[in-house]
Coordinates of C-alpha atoms and ligand atoms in Angstrom, one line a residue:
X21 CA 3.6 -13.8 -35.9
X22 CA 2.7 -11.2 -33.3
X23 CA -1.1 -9.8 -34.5
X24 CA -2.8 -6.9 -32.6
X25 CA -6.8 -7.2 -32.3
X26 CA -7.2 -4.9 -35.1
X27 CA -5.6 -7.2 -37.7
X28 CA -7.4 -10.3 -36.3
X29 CA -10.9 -8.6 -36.3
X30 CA -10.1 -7.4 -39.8
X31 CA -8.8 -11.0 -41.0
X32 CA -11.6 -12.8 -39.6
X33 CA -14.6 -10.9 -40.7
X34 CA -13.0 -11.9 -44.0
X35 CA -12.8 -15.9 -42.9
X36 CA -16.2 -15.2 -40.9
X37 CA -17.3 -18.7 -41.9
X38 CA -14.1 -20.2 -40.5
X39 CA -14.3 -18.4 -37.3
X40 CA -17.4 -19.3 -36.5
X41 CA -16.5 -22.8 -36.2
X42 CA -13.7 -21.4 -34.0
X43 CA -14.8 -18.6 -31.7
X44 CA -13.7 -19.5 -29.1
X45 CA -9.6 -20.4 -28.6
X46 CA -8.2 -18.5 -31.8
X47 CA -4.6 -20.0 -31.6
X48 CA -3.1 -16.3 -32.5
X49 CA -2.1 -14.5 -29.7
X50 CA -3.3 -11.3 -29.1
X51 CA -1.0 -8.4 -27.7
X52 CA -1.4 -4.8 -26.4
X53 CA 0.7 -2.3 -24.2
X54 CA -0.6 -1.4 -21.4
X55 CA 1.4 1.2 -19.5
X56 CA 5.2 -0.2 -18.9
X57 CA 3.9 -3.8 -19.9
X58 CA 3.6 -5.3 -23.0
X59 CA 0.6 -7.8 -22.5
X60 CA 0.1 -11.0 -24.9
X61 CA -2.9 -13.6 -24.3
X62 CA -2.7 -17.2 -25.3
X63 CA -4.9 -19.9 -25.8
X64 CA -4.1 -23.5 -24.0
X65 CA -7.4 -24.7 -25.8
X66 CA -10.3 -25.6 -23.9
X67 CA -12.1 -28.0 -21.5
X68 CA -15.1 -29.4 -22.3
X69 CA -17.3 -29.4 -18.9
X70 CA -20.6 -31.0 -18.1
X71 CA -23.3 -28.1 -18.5
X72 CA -24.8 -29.0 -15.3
X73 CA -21.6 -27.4 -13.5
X74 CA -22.9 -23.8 -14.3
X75 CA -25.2 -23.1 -10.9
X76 CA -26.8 -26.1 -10.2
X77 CA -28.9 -24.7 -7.7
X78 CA -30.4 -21.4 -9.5
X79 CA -33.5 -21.2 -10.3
X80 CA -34.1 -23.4 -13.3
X81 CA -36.1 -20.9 -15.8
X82 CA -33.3 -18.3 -15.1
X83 CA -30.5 -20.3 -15.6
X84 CA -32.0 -21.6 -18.6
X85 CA -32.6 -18.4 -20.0
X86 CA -29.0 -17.3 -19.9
X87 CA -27.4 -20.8 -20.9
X88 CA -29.8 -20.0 -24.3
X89 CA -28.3 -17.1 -24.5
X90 CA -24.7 -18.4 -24.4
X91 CA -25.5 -21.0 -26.6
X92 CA -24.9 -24.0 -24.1
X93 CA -28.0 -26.6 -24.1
X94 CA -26.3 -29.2 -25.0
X95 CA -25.0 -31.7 -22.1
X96 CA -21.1 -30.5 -22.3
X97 CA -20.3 -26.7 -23.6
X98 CA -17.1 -25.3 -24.0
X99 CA -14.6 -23.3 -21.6
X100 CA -11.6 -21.6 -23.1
X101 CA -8.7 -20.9 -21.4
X102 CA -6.6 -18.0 -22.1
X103 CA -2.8 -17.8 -20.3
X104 CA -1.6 -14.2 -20.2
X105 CA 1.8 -13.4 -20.9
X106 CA 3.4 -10.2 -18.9
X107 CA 6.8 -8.3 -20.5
X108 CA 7.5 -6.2 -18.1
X109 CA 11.1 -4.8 -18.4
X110 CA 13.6 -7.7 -18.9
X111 CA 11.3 -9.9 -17.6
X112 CA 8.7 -12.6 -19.6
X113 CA 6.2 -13.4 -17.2
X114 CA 3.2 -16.1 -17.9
X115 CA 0.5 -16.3 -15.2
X116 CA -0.4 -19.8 -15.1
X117 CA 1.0 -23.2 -17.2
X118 CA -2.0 -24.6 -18.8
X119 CA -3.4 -28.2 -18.3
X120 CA -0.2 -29.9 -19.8
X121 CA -0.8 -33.2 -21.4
X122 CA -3.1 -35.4 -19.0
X123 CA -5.6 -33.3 -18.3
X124 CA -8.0 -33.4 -21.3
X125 CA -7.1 -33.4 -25.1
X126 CA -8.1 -30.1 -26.0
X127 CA -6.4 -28.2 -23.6
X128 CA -2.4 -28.4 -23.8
X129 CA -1.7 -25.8 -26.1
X130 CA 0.1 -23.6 -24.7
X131 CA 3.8 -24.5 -26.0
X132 CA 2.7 -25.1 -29.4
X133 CA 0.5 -21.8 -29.9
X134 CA 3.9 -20.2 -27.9
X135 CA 5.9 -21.7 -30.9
X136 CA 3.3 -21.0 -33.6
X137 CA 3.2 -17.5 -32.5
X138 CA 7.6 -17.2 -32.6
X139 CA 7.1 -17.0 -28.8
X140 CA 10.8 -18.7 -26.9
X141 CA 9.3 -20.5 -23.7
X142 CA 13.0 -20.7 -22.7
X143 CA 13.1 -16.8 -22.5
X144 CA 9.8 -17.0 -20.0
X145 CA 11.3 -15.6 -16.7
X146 CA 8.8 -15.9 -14.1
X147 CA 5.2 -17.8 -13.6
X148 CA 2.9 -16.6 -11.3
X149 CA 0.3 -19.0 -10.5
X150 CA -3.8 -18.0 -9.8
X151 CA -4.1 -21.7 -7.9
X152 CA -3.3 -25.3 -8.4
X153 CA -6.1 -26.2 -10.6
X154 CA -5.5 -28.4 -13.8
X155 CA -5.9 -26.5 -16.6
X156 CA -3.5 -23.7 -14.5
X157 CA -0.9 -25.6 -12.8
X158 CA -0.4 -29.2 -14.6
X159 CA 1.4 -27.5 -17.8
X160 CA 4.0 -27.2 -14.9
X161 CA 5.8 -30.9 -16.1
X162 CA 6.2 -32.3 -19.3
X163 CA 5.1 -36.3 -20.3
X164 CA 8.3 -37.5 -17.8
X165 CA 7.3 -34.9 -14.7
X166 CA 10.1 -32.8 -15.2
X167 CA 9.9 -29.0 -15.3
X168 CA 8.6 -27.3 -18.7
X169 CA 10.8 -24.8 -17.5
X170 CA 13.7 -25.4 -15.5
X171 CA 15.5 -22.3 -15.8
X172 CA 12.1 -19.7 -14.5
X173 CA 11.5 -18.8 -11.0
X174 CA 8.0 -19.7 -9.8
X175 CA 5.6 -17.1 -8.0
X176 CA 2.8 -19.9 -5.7
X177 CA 0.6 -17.6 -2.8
X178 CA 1.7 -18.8 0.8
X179 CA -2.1 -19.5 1.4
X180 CA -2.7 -21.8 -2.1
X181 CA 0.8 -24.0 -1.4
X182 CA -0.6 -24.6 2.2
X183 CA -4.5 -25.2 1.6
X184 CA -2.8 -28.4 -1.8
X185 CA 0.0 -29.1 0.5
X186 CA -2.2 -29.8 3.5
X187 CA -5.2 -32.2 5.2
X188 CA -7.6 -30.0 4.3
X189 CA -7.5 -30.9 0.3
X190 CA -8.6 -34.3 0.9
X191 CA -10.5 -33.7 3.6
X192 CA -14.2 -34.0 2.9
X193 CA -12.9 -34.3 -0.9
X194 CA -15.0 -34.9 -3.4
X195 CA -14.5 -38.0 -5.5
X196 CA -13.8 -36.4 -8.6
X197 CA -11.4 -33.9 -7.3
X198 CA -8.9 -36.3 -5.7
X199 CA -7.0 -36.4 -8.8
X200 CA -6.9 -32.8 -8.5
X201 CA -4.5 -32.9 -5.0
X202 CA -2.6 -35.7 -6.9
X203 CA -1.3 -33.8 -9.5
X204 CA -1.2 -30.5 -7.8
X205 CA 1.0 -32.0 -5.6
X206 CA 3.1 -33.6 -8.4
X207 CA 3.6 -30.2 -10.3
X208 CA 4.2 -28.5 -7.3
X209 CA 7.1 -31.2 -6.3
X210 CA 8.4 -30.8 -9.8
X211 CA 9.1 -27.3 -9.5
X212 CA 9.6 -26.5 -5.2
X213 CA 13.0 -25.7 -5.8
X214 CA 12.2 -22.5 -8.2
X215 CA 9.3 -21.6 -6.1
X216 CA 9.2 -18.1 -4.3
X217 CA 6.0 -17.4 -1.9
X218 CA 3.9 -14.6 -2.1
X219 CA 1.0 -13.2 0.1
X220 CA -1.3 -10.9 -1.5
X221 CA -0.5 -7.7 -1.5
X222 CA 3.2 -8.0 -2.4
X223 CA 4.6 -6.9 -5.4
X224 CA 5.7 -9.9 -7.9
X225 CA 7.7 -7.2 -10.0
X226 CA 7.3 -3.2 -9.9
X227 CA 3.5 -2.3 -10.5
X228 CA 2.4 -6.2 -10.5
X229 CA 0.4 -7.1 -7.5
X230 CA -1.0 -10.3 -6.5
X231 CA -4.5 -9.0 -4.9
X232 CA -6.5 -11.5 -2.7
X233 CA -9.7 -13.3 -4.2
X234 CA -10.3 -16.4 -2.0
X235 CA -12.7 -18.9 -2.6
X236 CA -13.0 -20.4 -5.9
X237 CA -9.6 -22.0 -4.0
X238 CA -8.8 -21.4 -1.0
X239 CA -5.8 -19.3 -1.8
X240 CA -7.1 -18.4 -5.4
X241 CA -5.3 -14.7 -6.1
X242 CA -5.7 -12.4 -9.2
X243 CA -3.0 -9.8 -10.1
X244 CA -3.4 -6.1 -10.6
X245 CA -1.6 -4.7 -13.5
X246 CA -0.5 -0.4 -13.2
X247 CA -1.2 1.6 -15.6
X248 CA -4.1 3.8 -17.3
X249 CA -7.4 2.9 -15.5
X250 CA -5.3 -0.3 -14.3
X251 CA -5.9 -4.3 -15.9
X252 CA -6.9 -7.0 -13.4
X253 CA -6.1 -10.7 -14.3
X254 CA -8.3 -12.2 -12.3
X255 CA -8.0 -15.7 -12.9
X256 CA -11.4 -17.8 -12.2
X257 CA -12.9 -15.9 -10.4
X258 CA -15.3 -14.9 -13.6
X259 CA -16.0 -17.9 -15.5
X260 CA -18.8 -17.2 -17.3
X261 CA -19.7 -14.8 -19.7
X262 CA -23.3 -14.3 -18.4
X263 CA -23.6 -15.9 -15.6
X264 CA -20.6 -14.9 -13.5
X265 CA -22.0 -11.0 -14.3
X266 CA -25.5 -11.5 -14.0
X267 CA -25.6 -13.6 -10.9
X268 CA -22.4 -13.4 -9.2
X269 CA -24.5 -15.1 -6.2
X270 CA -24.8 -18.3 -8.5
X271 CA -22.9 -20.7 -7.4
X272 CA -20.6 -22.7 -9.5
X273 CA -19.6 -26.4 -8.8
X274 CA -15.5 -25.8 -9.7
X275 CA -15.4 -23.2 -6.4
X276 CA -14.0 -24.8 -3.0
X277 CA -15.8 -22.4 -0.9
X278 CA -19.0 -20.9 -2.8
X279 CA -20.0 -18.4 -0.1
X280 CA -16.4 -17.0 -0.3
X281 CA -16.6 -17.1 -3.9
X282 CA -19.8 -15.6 -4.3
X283 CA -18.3 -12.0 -1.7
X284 CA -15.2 -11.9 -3.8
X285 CA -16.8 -12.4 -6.9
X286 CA -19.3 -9.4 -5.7
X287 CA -16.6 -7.3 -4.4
X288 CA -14.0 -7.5 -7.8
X289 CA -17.5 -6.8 -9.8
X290 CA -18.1 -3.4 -7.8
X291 CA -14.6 -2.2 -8.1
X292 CA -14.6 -3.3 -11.9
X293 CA -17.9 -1.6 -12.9
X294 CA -16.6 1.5 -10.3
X295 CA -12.8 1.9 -11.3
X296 CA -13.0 0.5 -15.0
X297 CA -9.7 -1.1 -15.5
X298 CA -9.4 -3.9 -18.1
X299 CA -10.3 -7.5 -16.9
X300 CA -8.7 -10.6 -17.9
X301 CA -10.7 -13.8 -17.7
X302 CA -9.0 -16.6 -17.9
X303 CA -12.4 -18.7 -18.7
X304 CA -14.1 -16.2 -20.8
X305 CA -14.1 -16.5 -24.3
X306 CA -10.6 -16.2 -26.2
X307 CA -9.1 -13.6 -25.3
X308 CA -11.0 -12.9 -22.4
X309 CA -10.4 -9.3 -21.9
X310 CA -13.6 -6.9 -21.8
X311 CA -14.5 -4.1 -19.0
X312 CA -17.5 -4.7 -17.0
X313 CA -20.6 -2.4 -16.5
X314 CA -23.5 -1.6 -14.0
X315 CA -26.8 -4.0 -15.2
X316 CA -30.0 -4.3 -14.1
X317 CA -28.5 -4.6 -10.1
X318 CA -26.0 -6.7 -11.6
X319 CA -23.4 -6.5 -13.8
X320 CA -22.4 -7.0 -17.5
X321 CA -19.0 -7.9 -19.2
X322 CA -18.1 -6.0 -22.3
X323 CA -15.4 -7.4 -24.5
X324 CA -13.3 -5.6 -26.2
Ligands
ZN22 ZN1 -9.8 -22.7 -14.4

């Protein structure tokens, strides 16, 4: 069953109890138009991340302070992660495959929330990939490594396939990213066949655009959705509620280059709070689509 925000506000301020205990990664999809498109956001879950990979090197009060205020003092908090799903004439497009089975147990929900919601993965057309992080790329294989689906035609930027596909990922590496390249590497193999390169700017289908925002990976892109005030699905390069708003300059252990994170994190803010399209986090909480506002010299994301 296909439920629009309205019903699932309205259903779970009566089950307010039970959706407390579940804020987060609300298995129901959540669906809206937004100018030809037909938009749907799933949940694949969530990690659970050590709390110390929010800006370890703010200031300590500060950071503090807003972890308080999200609720995250405790040694691990929380990240969901919501897949959108694009229809956009005869096409099905998903942008990004989830963490598939082997990266943690509760992320690699995708299929089954598909299912749950009457959603036919065989009828998905296209992926468009953000980057080759777990929880976006390794839903790419099932348990034997083959591809989840065979029959789609995959959309990888030139600039992500080259950084995973080249020296430079293990290069300097840190130790507990090495199993990153492994299985980036492995989905990617899985799937080269099917894959069609893109460079930022281009055009995936009419009025989808893969825009550039480097730096979280090295070839990390968003897309730009036409339409109304326009809908960004920008992938990680928000992955906070808070702190990604308040102190885009924060810096993140997850992002490859932090400086380069930190200028496109500031520039996507100022063309958010300035041009007002919808944003889609894939990070923020379920279903991570808000606008974001001038605050305080900084920013602010409303959901909505
Ligand atoms: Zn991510």
């Amino acid at each position: 069953m296909m439920i629009t925000r309205r019903t699932l506000l309205a259903s779970s301020a009566a089950a307010a109890a039970a959706a407390s205990a579940l804020p987060a990664f609300a298995a129901t999809p959540y669906s809206f138009k937004h100018g030809a498109f037909e938009v749907t956001v799933v949940s694949d879950g969530h990690l659970l991340l050590p709390t110390s990979f929010l800006a370890p090197t703010a200031p300590p009060a500060e950071r503090a302070a807003l972890l308080q205020a999200a609720g995250q003092t405790a040694e691990q908090y929380q990240s969901p992660t919501n897949i959108t799903l694009i229809r956009a004439g005869g096409d099905l497009i998903l942008v990004d495959m989830g963490s598939g089975d082997r990266f943690m147990p509760t992320a690699g929900k995708l299929w089954d929330n598909l299912k749950a919601a009457g959603i036919d993965k065989t009828k998905i057309t296209k992926v468009i990939f953000t980057h080759g992080h777990p929880d976006h790329l390794w839903g790419a294989v099932d348990e034997f490594d083959d591809p989840m689906l065979p029959d789609a035609t995959f959309y990888v930027g030139e600039a992500e396939w080259d950084f995973w596909q080249g020296d430079d990922a293990v290069r300097g590496l840190p130790a507990e990213r090495a199993g990153f390249v492994t299985g980036a590497r492995r989905n990617y193999a899985a799937i080269k066949n099917k894959v069609k390169m893109f460079k930022p700017g281009n055009d995936i289908v009419t009025g989808l655009r893969a825009v550039a925002t480097p730096g979280h990976t090295q070839g990390h892109v968003s897309l730009e959705l036409a339409g109304g005030d326009g809908l960004i699905v920008a992938g990680d390069v928000l992955t906070h509620p808070l702190i990604s708003f308040a102190h885009p300059e924060w810096k993140p252990i997850a992002d490859h280059v932090p400086d380069v994170a930190v200028e496109t994190r500031k520039r996507l803010l100022d063309r958010l709070a300035a041009d007002r399209p919808k944003l889609i986090g894939f990070h923020l909480p379920y279903p991570g689509i808000g606008t974001v506002e001038r605050k305080d010299g900084a920013y602010r994301f409303v959901a909505n």
